[in-house]
XYZ file of C-alpha atoms in Angstrom:
208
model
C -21.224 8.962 46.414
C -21.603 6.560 43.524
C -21.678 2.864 44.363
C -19.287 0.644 42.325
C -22.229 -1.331 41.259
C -23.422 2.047 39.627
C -20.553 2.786 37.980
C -20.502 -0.600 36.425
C -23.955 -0.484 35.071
C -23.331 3.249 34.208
C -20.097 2.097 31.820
C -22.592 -1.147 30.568
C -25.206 1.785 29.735
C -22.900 3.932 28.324
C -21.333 0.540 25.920
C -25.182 -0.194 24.649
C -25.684 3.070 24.046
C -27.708 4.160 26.510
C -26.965 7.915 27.880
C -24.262 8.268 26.039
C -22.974 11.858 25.113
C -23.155 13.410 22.063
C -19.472 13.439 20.689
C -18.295 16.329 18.087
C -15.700 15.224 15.990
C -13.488 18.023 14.544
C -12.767 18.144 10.948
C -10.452 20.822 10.620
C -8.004 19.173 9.547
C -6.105 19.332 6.100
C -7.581 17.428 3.576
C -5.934 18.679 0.456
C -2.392 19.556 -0.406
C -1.649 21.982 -2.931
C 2.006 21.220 -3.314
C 2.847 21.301 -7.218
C 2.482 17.333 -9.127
C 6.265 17.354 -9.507
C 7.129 18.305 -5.994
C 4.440 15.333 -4.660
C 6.028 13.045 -6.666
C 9.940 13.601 -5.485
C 8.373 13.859 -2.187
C 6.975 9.953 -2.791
C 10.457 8.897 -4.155
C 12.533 10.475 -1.239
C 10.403 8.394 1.137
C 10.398 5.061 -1.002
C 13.988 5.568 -0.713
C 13.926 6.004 2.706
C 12.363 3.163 3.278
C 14.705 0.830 1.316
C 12.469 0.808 -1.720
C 14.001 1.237 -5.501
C 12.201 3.600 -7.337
C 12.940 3.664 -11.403
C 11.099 6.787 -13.188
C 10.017 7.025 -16.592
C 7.512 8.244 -19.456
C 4.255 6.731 -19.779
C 5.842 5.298 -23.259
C 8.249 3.396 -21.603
C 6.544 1.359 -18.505
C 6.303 -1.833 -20.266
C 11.054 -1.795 -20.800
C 10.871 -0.317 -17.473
C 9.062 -2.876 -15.347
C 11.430 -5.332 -17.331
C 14.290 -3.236 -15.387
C 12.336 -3.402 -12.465
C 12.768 -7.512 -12.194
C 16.071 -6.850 -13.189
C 16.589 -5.223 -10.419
C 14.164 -7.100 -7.674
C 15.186 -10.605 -9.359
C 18.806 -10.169 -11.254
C 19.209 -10.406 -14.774
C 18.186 -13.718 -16.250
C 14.920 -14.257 -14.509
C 11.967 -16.109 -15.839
C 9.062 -14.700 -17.002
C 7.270 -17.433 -15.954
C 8.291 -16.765 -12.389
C 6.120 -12.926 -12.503
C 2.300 -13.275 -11.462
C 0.067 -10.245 -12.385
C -2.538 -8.591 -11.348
C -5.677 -9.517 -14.224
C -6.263 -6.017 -14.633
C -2.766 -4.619 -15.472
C -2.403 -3.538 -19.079
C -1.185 -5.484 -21.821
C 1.876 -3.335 -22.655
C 3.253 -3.214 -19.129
C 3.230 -7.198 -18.810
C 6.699 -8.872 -19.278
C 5.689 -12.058 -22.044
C 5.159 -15.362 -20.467
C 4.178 -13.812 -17.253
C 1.232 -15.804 -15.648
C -1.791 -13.640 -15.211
C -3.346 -14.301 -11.126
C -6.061 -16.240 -11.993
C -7.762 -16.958 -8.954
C -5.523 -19.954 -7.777
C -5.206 -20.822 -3.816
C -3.552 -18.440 -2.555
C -0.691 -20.790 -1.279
C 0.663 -21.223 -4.797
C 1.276 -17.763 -4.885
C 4.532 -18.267 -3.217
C 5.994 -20.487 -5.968
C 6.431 -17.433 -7.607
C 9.328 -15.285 -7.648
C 7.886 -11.283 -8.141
C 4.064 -9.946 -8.391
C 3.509 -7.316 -10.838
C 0.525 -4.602 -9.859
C -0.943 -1.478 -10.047
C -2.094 0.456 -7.414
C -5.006 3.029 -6.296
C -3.407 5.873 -4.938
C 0.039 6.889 -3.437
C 0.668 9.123 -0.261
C 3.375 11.108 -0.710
C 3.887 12.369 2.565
C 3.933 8.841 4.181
C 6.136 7.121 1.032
C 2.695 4.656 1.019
C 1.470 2.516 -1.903
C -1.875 1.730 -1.154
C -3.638 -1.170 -2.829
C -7.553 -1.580 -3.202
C -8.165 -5.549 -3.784
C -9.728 -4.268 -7.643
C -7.944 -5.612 -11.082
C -5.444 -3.406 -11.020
C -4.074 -4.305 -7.266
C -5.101 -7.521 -7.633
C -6.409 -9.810 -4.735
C -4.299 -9.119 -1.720
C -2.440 -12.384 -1.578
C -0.684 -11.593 -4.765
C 0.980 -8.647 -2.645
C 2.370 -10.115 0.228
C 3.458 -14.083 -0.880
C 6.094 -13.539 -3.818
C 9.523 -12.081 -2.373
C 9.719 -9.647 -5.074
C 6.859 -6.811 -5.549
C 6.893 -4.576 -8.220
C 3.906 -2.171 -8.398
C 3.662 0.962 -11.171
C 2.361 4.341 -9.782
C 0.945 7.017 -12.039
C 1.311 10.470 -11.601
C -2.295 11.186 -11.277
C -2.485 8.309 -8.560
C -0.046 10.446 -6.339
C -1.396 12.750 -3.402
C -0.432 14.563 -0.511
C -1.467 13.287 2.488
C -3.706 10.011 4.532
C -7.045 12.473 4.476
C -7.262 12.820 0.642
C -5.964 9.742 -0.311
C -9.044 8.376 2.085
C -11.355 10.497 -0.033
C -10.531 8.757 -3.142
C -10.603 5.206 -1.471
C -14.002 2.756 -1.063
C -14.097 2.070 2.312
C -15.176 -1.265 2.201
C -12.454 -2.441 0.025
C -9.805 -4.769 1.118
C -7.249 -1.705 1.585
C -3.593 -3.044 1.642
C -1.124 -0.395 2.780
C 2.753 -0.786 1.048
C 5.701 1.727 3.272
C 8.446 0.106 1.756
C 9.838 -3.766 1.971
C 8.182 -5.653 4.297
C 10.524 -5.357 7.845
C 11.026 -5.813 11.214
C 13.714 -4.926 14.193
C 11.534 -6.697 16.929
C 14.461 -9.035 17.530
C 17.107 -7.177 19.180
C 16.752 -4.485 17.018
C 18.538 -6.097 14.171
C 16.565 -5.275 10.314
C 14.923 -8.496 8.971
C 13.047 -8.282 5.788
C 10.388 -10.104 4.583
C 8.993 -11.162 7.575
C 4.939 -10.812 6.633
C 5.753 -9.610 3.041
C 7.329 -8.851 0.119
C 11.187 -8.703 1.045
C 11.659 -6.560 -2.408
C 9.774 -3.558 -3.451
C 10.606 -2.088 -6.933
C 8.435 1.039 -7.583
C 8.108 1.816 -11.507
C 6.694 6.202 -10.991
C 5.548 7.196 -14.222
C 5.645 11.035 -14.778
């Protein structure tokens, strides 16, 4: 019979290393989806929806009017420009003008403003999730998750199936913020409250 003594120093052994069994992790998992581009991408929208999201579509020739829609829609017409933070790395033509580019401020004055604009690094279709990667596009992760409004443009290429792939296209040592849909919680007697620890807006801008 083991002693509980042994059994303790056994799990302490065990923790440091020491005797510990060789573990095979399978990895037959799926790790590509070969579901056509069009079908990811209504896949994506149905579960942006889902999750209380607005999704407007358009042409690569139109993001810059349609982001402009997109505050309409996250802010109401008449908002300031002045009021939109963006990423640094987001391209000229989808910027509203007078928007303020993020320019390394602390991070509390991030909340003075009304609606973030970004890009992102890849979508998962089959989980409705933006994910954002902390580079210029994304932007630092503050810029996410203070502003009530977030509006964030997804290419078409950016879209995959599923967690596995989207991993494989990911750095793992970058600050990784993951976006299902308006930030939310029913934690207090199960009643919806939004914007709790984000974002209480998120306007997706798919181009396709």
């Amino acid at each position: 019979m083991t002693s509980a003594r042994e059994e303790v120093l056994g799990r302490i052994r065990t923790a440091l290393g020491e005797n510990r069994p060789e573990v095979r992790v399978p990895r037959d998992y799926r790790t590509a989806d070969d579901r056509p581009a069009e079908q990811l991408l209504d896949v994506l929208l149905d579960r942006l929806e889902d999750y209380k999201a607005s999704v407007l579509r358009c042409g690569p020739d139109q993001v810059g009017a349609t982001v402009a829609a997109a505050l309409d829609t996250g802010l109401g017409a008449g908002w300031d420009p002045g009021a939109v933070v963006v990423a640094p790395g987001v391209p000229a033509g989808w910027r509203p003008d007078g928007a303020s580019e993020d320019d390394g401020r602390p991070a509390v004055e991030l909340a003075a403003f009304a609606a973030t604009l970004t890009g992102i690094a890849v979508a998962i279709a089959e989980t409705g999730t933006l994910v954002l990667d902390g580079g210029p596009l994304s932007g630092r992760r503050a810029i996410s998750l203070l502003p009530d409004c977030l509006v964030c443009v997804v290419e078409a290429g950016q879209v995959v199936g599923g967690v596995p792939e989207a991993l494989h296209r990911l750095d793992p040592n970058a600050p990784l913020t993951m976006v299902s849909g308006p930030s939310a919680t029913s934690d207090i007697e199960l009643q919806r409250v939004e914007g709790v620890h984000g974002p209480r807006t998120l306007v997706v801008v798919l181009v396709a």
